[in-house]
Coordinates of C-alpha atoms and ligand atoms in Angstrom, one line a residue:
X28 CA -24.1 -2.5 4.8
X29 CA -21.1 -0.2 3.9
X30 CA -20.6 0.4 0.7
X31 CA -17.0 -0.2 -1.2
X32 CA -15.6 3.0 -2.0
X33 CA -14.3 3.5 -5.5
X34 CA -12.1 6.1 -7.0
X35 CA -12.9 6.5 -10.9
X36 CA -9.2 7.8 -13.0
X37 CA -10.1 9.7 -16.2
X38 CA -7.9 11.4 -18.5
X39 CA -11.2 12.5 -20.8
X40 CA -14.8 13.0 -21.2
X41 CA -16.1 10.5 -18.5
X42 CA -19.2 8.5 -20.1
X43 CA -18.4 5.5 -18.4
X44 CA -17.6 7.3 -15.1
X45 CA -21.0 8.8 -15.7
X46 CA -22.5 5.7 -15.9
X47 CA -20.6 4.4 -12.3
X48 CA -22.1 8.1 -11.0
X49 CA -25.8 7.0 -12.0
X50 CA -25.2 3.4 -10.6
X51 CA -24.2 4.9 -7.3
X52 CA -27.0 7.1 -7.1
X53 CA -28.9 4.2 -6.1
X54 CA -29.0 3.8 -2.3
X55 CA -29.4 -0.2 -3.1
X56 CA -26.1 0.3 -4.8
X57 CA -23.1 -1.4 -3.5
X58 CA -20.4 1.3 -4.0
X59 CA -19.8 4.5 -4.1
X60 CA -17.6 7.1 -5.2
X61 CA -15.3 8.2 -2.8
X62 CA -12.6 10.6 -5.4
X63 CA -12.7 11.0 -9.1
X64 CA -9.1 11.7 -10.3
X65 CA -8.0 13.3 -13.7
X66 CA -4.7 13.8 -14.7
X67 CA -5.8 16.2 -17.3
X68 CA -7.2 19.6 -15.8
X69 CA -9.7 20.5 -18.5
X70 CA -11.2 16.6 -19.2
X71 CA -14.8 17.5 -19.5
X72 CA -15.4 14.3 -16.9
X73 CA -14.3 16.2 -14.0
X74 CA -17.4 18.6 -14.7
X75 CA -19.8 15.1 -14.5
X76 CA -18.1 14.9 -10.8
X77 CA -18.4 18.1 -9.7
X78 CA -22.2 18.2 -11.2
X79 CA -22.6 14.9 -9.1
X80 CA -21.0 16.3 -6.0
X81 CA -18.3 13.9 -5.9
X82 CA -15.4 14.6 -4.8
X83 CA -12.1 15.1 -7.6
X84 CA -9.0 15.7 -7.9
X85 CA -6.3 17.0 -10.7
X86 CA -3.0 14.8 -10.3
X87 CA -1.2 16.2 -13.5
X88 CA 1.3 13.9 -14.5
X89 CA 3.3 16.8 -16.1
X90 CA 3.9 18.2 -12.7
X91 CA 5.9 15.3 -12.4
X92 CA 9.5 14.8 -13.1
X93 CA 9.4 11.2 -12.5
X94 CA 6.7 8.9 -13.3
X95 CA 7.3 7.3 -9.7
X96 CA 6.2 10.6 -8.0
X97 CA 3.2 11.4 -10.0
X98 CA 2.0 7.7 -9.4
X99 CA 3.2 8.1 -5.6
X100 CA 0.6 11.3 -5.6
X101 CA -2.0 9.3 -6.5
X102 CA -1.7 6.3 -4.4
X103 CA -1.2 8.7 -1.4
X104 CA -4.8 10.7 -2.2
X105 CA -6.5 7.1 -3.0
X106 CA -5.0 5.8 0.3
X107 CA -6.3 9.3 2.1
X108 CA -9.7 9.1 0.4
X109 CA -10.0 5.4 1.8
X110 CA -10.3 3.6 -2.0
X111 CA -10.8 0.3 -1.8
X112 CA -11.5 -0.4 -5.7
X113 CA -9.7 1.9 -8.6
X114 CA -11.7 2.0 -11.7
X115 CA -9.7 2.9 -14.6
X116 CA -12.1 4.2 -16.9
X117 CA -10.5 6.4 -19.6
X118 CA -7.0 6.9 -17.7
X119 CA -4.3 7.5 -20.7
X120 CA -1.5 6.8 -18.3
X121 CA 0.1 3.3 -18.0
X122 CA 0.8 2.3 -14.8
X123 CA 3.9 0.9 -13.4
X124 CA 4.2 -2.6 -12.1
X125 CA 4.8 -1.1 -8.5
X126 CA 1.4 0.8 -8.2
X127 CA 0.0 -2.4 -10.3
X128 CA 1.1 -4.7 -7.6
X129 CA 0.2 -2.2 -4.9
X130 CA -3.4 -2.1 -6.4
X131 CA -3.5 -5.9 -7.2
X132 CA -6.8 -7.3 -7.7
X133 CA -8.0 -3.3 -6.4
X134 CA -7.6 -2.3 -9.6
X135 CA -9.9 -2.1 -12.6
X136 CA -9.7 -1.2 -16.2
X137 CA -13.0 -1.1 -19.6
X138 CA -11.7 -1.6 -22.9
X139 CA -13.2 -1.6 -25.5
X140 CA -12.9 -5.2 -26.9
X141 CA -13.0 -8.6 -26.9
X142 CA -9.6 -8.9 -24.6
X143 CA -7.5 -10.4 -25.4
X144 CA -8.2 -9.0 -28.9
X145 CA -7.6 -6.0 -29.8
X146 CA -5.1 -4.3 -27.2
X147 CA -3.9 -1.0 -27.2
X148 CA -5.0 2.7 -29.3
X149 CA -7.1 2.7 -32.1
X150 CA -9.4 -0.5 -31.2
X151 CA -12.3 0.3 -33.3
X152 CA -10.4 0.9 -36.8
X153 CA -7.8 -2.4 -36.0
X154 CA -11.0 -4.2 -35.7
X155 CA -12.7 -3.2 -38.9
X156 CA -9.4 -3.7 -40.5
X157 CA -9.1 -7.2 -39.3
X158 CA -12.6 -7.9 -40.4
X159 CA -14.2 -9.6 -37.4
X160 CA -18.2 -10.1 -37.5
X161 CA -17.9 -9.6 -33.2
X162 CA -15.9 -7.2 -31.1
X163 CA -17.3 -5.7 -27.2
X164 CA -15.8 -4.5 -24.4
X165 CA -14.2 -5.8 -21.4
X166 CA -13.9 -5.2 -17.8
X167 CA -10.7 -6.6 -16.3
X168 CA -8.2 -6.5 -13.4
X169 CA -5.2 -4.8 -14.2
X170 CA -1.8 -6.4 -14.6
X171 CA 0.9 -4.8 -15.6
X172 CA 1.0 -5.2 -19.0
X173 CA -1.0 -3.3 -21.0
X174 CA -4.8 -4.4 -21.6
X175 CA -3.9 -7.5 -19.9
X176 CA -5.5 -9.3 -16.4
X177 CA -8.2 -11.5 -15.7
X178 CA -11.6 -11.0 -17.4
X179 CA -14.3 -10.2 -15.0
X180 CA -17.3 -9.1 -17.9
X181 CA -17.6 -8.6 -21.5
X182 CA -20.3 -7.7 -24.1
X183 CA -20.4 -8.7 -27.4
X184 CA -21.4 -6.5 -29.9
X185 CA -22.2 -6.8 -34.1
X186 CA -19.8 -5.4 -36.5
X187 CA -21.7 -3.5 -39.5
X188 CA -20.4 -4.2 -42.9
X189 CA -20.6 -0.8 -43.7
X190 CA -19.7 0.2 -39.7
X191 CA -16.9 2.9 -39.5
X192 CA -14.9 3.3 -36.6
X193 CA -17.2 6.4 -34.7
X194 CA -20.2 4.2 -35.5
X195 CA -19.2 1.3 -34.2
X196 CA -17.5 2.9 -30.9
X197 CA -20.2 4.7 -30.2
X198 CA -22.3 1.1 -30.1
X199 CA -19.4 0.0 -28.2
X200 CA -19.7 2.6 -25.7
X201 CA -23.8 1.9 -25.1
X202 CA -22.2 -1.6 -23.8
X203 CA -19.1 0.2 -21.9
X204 CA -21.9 1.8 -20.2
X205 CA -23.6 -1.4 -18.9
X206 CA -20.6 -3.8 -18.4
X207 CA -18.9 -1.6 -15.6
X208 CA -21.7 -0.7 -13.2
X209 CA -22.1 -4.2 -13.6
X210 CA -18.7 -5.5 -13.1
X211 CA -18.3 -2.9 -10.1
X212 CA -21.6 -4.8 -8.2
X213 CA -20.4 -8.0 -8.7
X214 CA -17.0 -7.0 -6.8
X215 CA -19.0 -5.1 -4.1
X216 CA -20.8 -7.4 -3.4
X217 CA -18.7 -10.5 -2.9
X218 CA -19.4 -12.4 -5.7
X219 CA -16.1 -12.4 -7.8
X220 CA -12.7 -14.2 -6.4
X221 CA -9.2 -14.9 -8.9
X222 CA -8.1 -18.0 -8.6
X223 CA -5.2 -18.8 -10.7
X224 CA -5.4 -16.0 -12.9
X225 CA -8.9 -16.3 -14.0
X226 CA -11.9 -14.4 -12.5
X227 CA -15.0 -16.7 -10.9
X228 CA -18.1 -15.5 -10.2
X229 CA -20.3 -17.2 -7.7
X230 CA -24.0 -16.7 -6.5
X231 CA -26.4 -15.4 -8.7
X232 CA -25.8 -13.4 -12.0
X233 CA -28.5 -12.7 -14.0
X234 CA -26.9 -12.6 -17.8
X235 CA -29.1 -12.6 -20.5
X236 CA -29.0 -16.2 -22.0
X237 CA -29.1 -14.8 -25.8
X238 CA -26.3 -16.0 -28.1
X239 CA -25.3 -13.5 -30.5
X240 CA -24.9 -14.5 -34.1
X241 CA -23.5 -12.1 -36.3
X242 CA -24.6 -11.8 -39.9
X243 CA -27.8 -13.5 -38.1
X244 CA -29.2 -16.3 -39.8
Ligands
LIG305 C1 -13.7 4.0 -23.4 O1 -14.0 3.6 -24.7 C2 -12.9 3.0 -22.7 O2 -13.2 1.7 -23.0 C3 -11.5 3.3 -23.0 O3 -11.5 4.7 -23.1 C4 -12.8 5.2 -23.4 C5 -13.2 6.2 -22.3 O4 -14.4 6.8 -22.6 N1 -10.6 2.8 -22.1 P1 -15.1 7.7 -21.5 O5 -14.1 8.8 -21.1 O6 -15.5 6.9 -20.4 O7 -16.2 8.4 -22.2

């Protein structure tokens, strides 16, 4: 069966592109990358692409008087690369409601939260601040407002008492890493539809049927 071609946007290092590039490698895999995209020539992620022989691209946003071209740019080499599914995945640009719309339900975003918790810069330190015993990460279709769109996975993880905000992102991160190879398979492979707004996921999932209590008892 053919498999769904991504493109992977990065501004950055690329750990959770990383962990989309060892997914693929898989032949049982149900995507693949078809263009990795950076608008940031020296983000160390484009090195993970080019040591993975994938194809990538720099789209530098700079180079751009308007917003509307540079985003034009990259829809026209997504369009020419035959991208079926954009994975946001470290991409510090936001992206108009045009090229939202364009991309509907195409286009994917991790952050690192429980959404809707938690939005914008500076998650990990807002969410020691606020004191919560459970933050994660989520996987969801973009809308155009920012961190917002229906909730396809999400991971729970423990907040430390004594966490700081590396600490806890890099345990974050470890969950990053599993939620979007995940969430990418379920699309690719037909399980997930949007119906009114809210992701449902038919067929079988296996999710771990643990409940995470945090201080445990
Ligand atoms: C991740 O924490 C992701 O949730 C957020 O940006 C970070 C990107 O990290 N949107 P990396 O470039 O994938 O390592």
């Amino acid at each position: 069966m053919a498999r769904l071609k991504l493109a992977v946007l990065i501004s950055g290092r690329g750990t959770n592109l990383q962990a989309l590039i060892e997914a693929c490698a898989d032949s049982a895999y149900p995507a693949e990358i078809a263009l990795v995209v950076s608008n940031q020539g020296d983000a160390p992620g484009l090195q993970r692409a080019i040591a993975a022989g994938v194809p990538a691209q720099v789209i530098n946003h700079r180079a751009f008087a308007a917003k509307q071209a540079f985003e034009a740019m990259l829809d026209a080499a997504l369009r020419n690369a035959r991208v079926e599914l954009v994975c946001l995945a470290g991409f510090m640009r936001i992206l108009s409601p045009w090229f939202c719309e364009r991309w509907r339900d195409r286009l994917i975003n991790i952050h690192p939260s429980l959404l809707p918790a938690f939005k914008g810069l500076e998650t990990h330190a807002k969410v020691i601040e606020a004191g919560v015993r459970i933050t994660g990460c989520t996987v969801h279709f973009v809308r155009a407002a920012m961190d917002d769109g229906p909730i396809l996975v999400q991971a729970a993880v423990a907040v430390a008492s004594d966490d700081d905000p590396v600490r806890l992102a890099a345990r974050v991160l470890e969950a990053e890493h599993r939620c979007y190879p995940l969430a990418v398979r379920l699309i690719a492979s037909g399980h997930v539809r949007i119906d009114n707004e809210r992701v449902v996921i038919s067929g079988a999932v296996d999710a771990p049927a643990t409940v995470l209590i945090n201080p445990t008892a």
